[in-house]
Every structure is written in C-alpha cells, then in structure tokens.
C-alpha positions as a Python dict, from the first residue, in 0.01 Angstrom:
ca = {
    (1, 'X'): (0, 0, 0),
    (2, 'X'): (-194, -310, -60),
    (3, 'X'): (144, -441, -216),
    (4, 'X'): (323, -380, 120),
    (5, 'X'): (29, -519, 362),
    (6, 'X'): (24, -840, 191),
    (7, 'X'): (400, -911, 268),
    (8, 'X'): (377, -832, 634),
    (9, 'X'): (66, -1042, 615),
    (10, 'X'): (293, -1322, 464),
    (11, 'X'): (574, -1269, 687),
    (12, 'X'): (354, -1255, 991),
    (13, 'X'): (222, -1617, 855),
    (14, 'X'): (544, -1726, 794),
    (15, 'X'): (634, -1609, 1188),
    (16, 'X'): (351, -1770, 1331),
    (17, 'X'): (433, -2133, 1133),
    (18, 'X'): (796, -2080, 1263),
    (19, 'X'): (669, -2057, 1605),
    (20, 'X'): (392, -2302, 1610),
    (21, 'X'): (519, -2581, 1411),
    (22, 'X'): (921, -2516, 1496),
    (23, 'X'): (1153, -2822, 1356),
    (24, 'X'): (1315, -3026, 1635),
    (25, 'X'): (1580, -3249, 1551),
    (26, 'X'): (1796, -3572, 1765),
    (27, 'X'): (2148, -3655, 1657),
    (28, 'X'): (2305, -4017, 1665),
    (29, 'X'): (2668, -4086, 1618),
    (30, 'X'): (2784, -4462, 1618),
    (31, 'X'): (3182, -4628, 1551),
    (32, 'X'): (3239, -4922, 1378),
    (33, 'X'): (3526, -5103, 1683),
    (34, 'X'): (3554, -5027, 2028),
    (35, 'X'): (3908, -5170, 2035),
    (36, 'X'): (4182, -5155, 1747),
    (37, 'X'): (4564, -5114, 1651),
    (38, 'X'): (4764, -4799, 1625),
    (39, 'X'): (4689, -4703, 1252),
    (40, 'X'): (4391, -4926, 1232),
    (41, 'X'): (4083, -4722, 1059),
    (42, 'X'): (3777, -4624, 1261),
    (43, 'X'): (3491, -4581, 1107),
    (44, 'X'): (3238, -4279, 1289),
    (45, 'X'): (2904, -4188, 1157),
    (46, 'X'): (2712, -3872, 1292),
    (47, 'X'): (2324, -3838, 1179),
    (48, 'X'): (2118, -3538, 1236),
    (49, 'X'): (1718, -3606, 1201),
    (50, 'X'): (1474, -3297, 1196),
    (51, 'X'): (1087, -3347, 1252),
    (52, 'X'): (1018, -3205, 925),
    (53, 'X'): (1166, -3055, 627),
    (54, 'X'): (1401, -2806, 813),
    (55, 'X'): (1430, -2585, 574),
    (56, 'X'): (1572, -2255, 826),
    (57, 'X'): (1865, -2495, 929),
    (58, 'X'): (2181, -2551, 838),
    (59, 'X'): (2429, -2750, 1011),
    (60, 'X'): (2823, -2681, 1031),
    (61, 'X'): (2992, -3003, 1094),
    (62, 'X'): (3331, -3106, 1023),
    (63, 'X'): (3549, -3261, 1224),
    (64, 'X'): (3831, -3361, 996),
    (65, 'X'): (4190, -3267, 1105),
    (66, 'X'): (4506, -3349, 1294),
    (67, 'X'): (4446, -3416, 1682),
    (68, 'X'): (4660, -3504, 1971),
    (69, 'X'): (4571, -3837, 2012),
    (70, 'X'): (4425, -3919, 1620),
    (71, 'X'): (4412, -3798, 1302),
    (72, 'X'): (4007, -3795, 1124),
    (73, 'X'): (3939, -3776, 737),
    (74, 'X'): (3625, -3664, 591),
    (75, 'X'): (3470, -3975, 388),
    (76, 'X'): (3142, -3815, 293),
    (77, 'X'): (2864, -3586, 408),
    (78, 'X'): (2507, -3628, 275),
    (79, 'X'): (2131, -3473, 299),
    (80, 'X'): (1841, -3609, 206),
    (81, 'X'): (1461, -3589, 274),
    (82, 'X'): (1285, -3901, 381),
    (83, 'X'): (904, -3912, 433),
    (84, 'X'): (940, -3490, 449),
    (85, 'X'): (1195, -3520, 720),
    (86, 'X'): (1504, -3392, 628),
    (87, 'X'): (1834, -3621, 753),
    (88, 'X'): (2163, -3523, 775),
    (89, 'X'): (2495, -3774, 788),
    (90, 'X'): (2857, -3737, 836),
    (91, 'X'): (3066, -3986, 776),
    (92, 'X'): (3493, -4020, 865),
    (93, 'X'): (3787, -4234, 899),
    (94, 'X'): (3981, -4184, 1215),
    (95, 'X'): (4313, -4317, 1262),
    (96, 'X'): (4450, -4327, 1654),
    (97, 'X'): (4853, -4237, 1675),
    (98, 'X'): (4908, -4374, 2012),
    (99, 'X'): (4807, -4712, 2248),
    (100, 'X'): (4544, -4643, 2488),
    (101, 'X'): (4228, -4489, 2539),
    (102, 'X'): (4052, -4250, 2292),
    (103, 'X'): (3743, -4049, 2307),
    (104, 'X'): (3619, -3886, 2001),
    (105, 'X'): (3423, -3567, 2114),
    (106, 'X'): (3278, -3312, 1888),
    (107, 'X'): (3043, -3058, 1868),
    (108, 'X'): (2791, -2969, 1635),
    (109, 'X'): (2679, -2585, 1494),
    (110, 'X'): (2293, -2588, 1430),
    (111, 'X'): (2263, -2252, 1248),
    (112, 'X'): (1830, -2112, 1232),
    (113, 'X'): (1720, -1883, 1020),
    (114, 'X'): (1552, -1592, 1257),
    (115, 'X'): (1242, -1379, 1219),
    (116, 'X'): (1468, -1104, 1091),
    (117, 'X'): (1640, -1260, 817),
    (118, 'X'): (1276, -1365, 721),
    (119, 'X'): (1182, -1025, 748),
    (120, 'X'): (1418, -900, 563),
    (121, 'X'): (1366, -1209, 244),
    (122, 'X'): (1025, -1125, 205),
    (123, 'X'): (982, -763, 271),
    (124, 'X'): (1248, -689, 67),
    (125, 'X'): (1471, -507, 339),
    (126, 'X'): (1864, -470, 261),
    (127, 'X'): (2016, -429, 628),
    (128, 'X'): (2032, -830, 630),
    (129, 'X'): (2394, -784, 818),
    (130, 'X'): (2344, -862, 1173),
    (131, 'X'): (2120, -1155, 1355),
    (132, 'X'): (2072, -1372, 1004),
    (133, 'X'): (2109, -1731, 1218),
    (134, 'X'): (2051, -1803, 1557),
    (135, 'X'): (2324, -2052, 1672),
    (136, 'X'): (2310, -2367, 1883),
    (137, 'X'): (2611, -2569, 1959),
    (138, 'X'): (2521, -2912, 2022),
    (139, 'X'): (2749, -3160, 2228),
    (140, 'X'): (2772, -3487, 2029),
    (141, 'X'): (2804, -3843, 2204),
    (142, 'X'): (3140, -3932, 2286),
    (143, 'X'): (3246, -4229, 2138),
    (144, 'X'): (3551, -4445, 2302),
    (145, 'X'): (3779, -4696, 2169),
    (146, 'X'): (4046, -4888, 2339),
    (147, 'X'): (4364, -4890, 2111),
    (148, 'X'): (4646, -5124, 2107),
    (149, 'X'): (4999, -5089, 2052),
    (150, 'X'): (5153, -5268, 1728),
    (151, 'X'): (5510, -5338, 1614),
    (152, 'X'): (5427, -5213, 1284),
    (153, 'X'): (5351, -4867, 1155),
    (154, 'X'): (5178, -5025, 850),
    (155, 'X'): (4852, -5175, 911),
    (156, 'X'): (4581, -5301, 670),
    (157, 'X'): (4602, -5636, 428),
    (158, 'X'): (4867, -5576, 122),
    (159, 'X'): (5022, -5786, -170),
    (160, 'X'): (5283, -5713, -351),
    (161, 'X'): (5372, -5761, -747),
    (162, 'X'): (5694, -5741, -918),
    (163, 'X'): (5751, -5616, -1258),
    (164, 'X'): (6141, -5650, -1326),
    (165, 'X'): (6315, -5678, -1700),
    (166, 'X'): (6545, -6071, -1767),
    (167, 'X'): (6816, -6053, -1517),
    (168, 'X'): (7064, -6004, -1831),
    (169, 'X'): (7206, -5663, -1913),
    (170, 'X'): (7505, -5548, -2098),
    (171, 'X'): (7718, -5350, -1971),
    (172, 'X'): (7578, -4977, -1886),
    (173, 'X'): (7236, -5083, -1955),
    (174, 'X'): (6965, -5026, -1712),
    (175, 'X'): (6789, -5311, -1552),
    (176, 'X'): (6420, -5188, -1480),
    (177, 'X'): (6234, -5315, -1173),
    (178, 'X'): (5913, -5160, -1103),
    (179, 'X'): (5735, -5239, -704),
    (180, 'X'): (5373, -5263, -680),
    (181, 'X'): (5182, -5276, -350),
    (182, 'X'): (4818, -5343, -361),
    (183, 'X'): (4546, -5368, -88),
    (184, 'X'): (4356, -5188, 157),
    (185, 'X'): (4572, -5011, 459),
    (186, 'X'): (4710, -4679, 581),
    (187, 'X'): (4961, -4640, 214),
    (188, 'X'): (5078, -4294, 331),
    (189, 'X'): (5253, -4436, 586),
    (190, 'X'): (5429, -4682, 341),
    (191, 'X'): (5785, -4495, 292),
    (192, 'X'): (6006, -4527, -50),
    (193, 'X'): (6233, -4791, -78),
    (194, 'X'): (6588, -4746, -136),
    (195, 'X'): (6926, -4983, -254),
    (196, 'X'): (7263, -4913, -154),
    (197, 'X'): (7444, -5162, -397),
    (198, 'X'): (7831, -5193, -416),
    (199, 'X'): (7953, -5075, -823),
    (200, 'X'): (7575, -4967, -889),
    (201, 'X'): (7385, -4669, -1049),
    (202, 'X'): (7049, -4680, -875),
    (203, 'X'): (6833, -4468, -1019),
    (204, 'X'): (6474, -4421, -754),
    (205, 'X'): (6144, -4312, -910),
    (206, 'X'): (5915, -4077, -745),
    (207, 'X'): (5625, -4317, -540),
    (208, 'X'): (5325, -4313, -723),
    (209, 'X'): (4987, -4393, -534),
    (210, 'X'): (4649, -4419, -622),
    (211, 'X'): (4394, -4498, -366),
    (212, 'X'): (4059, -4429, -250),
    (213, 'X'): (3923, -4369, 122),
    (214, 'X'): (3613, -4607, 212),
    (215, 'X'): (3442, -4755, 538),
    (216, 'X'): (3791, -4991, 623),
    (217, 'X'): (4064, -4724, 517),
    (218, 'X'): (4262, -4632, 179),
    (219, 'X'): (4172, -4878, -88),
    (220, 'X'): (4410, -4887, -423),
    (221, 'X'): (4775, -4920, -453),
    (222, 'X'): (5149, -4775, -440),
    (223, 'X'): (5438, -4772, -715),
    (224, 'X'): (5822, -4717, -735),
    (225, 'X'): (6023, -4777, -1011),
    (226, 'X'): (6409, -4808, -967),
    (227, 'X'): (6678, -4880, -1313),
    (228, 'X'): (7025, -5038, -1205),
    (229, 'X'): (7305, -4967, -1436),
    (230, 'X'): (7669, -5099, -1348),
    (231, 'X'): (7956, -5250, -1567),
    (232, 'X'): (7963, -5575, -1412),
    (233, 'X'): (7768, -5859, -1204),
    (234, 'X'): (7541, -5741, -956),
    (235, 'X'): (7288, -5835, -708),
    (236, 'X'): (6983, -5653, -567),
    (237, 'X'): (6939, -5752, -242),
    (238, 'X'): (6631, -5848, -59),
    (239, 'X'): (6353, -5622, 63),
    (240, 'X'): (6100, -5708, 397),
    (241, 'X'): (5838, -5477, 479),
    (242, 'X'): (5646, -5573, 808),
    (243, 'X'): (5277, -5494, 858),
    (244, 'X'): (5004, -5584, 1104),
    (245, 'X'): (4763, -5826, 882),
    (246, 'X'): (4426, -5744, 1004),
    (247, 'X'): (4236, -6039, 878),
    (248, 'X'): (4517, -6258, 1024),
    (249, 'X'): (4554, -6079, 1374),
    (250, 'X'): (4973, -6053, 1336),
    (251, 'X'): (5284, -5914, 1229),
    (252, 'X'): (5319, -6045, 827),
    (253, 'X'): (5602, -5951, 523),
    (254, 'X'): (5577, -5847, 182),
    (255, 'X'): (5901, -5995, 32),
    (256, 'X'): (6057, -5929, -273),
    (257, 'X'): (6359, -6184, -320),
    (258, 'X'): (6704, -6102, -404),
    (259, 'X'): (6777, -6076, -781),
    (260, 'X'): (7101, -6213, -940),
    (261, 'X'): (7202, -5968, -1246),
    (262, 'X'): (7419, -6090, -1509),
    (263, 'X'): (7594, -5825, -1685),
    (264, 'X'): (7783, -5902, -2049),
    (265, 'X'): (8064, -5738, -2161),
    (266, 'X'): (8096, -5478, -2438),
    (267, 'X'): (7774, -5291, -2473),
    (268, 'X'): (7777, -5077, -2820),
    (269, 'X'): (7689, -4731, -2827),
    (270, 'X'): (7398, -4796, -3077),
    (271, 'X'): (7259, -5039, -2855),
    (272, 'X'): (7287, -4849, -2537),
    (273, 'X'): (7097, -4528, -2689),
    (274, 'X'): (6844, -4712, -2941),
    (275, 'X'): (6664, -4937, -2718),
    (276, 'X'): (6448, -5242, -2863),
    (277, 'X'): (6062, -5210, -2794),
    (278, 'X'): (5940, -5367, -2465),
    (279, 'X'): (5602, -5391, -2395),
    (280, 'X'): (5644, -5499, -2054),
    (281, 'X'): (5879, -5176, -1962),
    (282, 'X'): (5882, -4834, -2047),
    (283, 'X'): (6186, -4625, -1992),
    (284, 'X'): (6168, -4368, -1748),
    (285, 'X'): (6304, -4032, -1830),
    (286, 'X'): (6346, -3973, -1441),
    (287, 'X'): (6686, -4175, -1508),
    (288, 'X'): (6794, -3990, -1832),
    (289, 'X'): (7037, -3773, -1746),
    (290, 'X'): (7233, -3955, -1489),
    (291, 'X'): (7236, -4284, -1718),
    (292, 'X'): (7419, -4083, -1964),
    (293, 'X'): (7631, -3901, -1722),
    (294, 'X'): (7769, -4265, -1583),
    (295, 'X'): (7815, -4352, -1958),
    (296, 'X'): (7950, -4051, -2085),
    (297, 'X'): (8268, -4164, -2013),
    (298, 'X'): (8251, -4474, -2152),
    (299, 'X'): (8149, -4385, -2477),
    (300, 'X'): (8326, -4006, -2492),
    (301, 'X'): (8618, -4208, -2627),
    (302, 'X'): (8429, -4375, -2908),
    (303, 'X'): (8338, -4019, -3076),
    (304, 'X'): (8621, -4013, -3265),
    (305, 'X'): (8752, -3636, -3334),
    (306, 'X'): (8960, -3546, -3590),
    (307, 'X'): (9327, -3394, -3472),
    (308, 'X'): (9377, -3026, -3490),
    (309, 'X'): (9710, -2864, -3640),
    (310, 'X'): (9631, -2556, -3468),
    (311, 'X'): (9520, -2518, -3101),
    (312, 'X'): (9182, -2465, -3018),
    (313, 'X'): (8994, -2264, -2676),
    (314, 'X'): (8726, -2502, -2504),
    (315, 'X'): (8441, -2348, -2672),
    (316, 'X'): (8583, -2416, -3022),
    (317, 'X'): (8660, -2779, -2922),
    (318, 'X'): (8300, -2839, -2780),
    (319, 'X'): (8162, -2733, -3172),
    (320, 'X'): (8397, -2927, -3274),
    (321, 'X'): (8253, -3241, -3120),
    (322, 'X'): (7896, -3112, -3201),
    (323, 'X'): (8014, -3056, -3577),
    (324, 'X'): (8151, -3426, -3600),
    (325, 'X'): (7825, -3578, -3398),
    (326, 'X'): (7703, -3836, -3723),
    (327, 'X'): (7396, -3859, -3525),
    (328, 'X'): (7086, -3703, -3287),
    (329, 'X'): (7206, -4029, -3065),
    (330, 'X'): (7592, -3916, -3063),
    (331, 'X'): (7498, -3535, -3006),
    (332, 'X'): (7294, -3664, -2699),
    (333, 'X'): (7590, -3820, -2529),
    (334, 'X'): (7806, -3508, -2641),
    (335, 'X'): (7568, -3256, -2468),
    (336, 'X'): (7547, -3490, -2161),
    (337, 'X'): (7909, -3507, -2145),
    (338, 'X'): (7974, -3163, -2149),
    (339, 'X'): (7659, -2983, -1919),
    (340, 'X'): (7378, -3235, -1914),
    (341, 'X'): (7160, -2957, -1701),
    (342, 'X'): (7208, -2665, -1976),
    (343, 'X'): (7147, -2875, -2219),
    (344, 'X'): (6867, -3071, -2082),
    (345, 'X'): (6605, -2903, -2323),
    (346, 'X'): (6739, -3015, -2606),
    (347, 'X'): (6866, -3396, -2478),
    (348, 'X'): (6454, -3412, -2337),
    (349, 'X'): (6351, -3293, -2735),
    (350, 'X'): (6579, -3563, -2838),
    (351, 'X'): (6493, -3835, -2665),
    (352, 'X'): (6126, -3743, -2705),
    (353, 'X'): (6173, -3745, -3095),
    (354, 'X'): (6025, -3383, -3055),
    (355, 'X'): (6348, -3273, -3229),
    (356, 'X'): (6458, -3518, -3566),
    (357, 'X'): (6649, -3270, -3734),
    (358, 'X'): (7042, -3333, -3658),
    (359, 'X'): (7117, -2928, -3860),
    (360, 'X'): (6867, -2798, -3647),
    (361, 'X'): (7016, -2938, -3338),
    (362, 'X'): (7347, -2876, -3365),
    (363, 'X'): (7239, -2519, -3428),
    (364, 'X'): (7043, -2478, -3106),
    (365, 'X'): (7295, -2635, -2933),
    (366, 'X'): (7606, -2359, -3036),
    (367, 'X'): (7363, -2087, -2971),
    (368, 'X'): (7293, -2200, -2586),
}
C-alpha cells in the first residue's frame, strides 16, 4: 500500500513539474544563397532550442526527398545540451531542377510525452497503447532562393587526370586508359563516357565514384576505365565535358586530348596472354572475355592439331583441342573460342592463378 502511494505521490510530482515548469522551445532555419544555378548546392540549416533539458520531446524532422521543383539530401542531424538546454539541428543539401523561384517549406512534428504515458512509466501500468505523445506540427520559415538557368547540367569546380599506358601496342593488345575526375560538384549527374572508333574493340568499365556530401555539395571523385584493342593504327578521339565553374562564374571544359596509337605488327600468343608487370596499370577482368573472343580467331590457327584418319563428332574434336592445349594459357584461348560464357568459371580460375594445374583443368573442362 505504502509501495503504491509513493508512486502516485511521484507521478503527481512529476505532473505538477510538467505543468509548472513546461519546456518551450523557438526554431530557426537559415540558407546559405538566396540566388544560384540549376544544380548549384544549397545549403539549409533548421535549429530547434528548448528552455530546458526537454526531456518529454522528441522531434520528427526530415525533409530529405525528391520534390517538384528540387531535390534535398540529409547532411546531418545532431542534439546536444548546452547550459541544460537541449538544441536540436538539421542540416541538408538542396539541389533546385529548374530556373526560377523556389521556396523551401517544411513542417516540423514536436512529439510530448503526456501525463498518461507518465502514468503508465512510473506506476507500472501496461495499457501504454493509446495517447503516449501529444503532437504539434510546427510550420517552419520559408526560405526562398532565386535560381538561374545554366547551359550545363554539371555544376561545381572539377579537374581531370589521365592515366593511359605508351601509345605503342602490338597487335591485339589492349591499350589501357583510365579517366579520373576530381573536385567538388553534383558527380551523379556526370554520365559515362563512351568511343565509337572505326577497326576498334572498346572495352567500357563500370564508373566508379567515391565522394562525400558536405556544406558546398559532393566532395571526392569519379573513375572509368576503357582498354582499346585493334590490329592496326588507331586514334582515340577527343573528349569535352562542359560545366558551370562556380568560382569562375562560366561555362568551362575538362579536356582530354586525342591520343595517336601505334600498333606493331605480329603480336605472339605468349605475349598477348602473359603480360609483363605494370605498376602503373592493372588489367581489368571486365575486358577478359571479349579480348579473347576478338583474338580467338587470330590465334585459333596457331594451336596446331594433329590430323585425324578417322572422322570425328564436334564434341570429340573440342577434347581434342583441350587434349593438345601445351598450356593453362592455350586452354584459355581454346575455352574462349569455343563458349567463353560456359566456360567462364574456369577461364576466371585461370586467369586468377586460382587454378595451376593444366590435368586438373582439362578435366573440369570435358566434364562441363
């Protein structure tokens, strides 16, 4: 009994401090530009400051997403207690999709803790279903900006850096060429490049980007690696990309100049599949299979095959090839040659030097 009047003696405190000394709390929300491009980050900051600790609130507010007009992304959210008041802050990005005006206006959930809930927490009462907050939406201050239309989807300040192999090749090899864009801007609106190149393989990596959102947009960079292969001379033309400069106010290029490829004669077989170490370049498996594919002709004629008295089906003349392969290298190219996608397994294993034994290989391959 005693046990039970002390709670509601607690909980009637409790009440009375909830009522008597109730937190109040003023929100501020400020943008870092009043004007800018299409694509241009904004930068918005909401703050929520209570009169005292606050601990019954909590406050549901995010505003990222995909609008009409703009697109916001969350760039953090933090709480903290300052001189026993406790302060709230949101921060985002927003990027505006069209010229004109824009008003950025949110609300704001203040959720309270009611007498019930703290009822129910310190009697001890389970039926803590129904009336647990009491909710306030709060109208935020609209914040305007005046944006302006730009010839240039891409806006931020970029450089760009060129990795790219001697401009000499032999025949069927691959000449690497790796793109690297660097800076601070809106990247995922940077699109992959391509080449169209008379008499060329071009083999396209997959764009690799690693960047970071802050106060002035992404920060970091974006990749593509490409490989050229063709049997003779070849030239990669040049590439332009436009963007709005924002420290210079105008339209600027990243250029990467044309590239004349010299292309000997004669490439051996050896040479083609054991590749010298280059520290500068890594060979991309991405480009594997069709590399061999485009010089699995070329070299199909070079596996020499010893002629058959007796006729043979298509199955019996693929072992065949397989049983004459002198090496992992040569069985590579055979496999290739015949179904590079059934076989792709083993010509990965290969390749990878996960697989050394040539028995073992030729086995695997028969059974598949």
């Amino acid at each position: 009994m005693k046990k039970n009047l002390g709670r509601a003696v607690l909980a009637m405190l409790i009440f009375l401090h909830v009522e008597i000394f109730a937190s109040t709390y003023t929100w501020n929300a400020t943008s870092n530009k009043t004007t800018a491009y299409v694509n241009e980050p904004i930068y918005l900051k909401y703050i929520c400051e209570f009169s005292d600790s606050a601990e019954l609130f909590i406050i549901d507010f995010n505003i990222a997403g995909d609008y009409e007009k703009y697109r916001v992304k969350n760039l953090r959210e933090n709480q903290s207690i300052v001189d026993g008041k406790k302060i709230n802050s949101y921060e985002f990005v927003a990027y505006a999709k069209k010229a004109g005006e824009i008003k950025f206006d949110f609300e704001a959930v203040m959720k309270q803790t009611n007498k019930e809930s703290v009822e129910n927490m310190v009697i001890g009462r389970d039926n803590m279903k129904k009336g647990e907050f009491v909710k306030k939406t709060v109208k935020q201050k609209i914040l305007t900006a005046e944006i302006k239309e730009t010839n240039s989807t891409l806006v931020g300040e970029f450089s760009i850096d060129i990795k790219k192999n001697e401009p000499r090749v032999k025949a069927y090899e691959p000449y690497h060429m790796q793109i690297i864009i660097k800076g601070n801007g809106n990247f995922e609106d940077l699109k992959p490049l391509s080449f169209n190149i008379e008499g060329v393989k071009v083999f396209a990596g997959e764009v690799e980007q690693k960047h970071e959102l802050n106060e002035n947009g992404q920060s970091g960079e974006w990749s593509q690696k490409f490989a050229f292969v063709s049997e003779k001379d070849f030239k990669i033309p040049e590439v332009k990309i436009e963007y709005l400069n924002l420290r210079e106010q105008k339209i600027d290029s990243l250029l990467l100049d044309s590239v004349d490829v010299s292309v000997e004669k004669g490439f051996a077989k050896e040479e083609l599949l054991d590749k010298a170490d280059d520290k500068s370049f890594k060979f991309n498996y991405n480009y594997l299979y069709g590399i061999l594919i485009f010089i699995g002709g070329f070299l199909a004629a070079k596996i020499k095959i010893k002629s058959s008295k007796t006729t043979k089906n298509k199955k019996e003349l693929f072992h065949q090839k397989i049983d004459e392969a002198k090496s992992l290298e040569e069985l590579m190219i055979v496999l290739a040659v015949s179904d590079s996608k059934r076989y792709e397994n083993i010509i990965i294993d290969i390749e990878r030097k996960k697989l050394t034994s040539l028995k073992g290989a030729k086995k695997m391959s028969k059974l598949i």
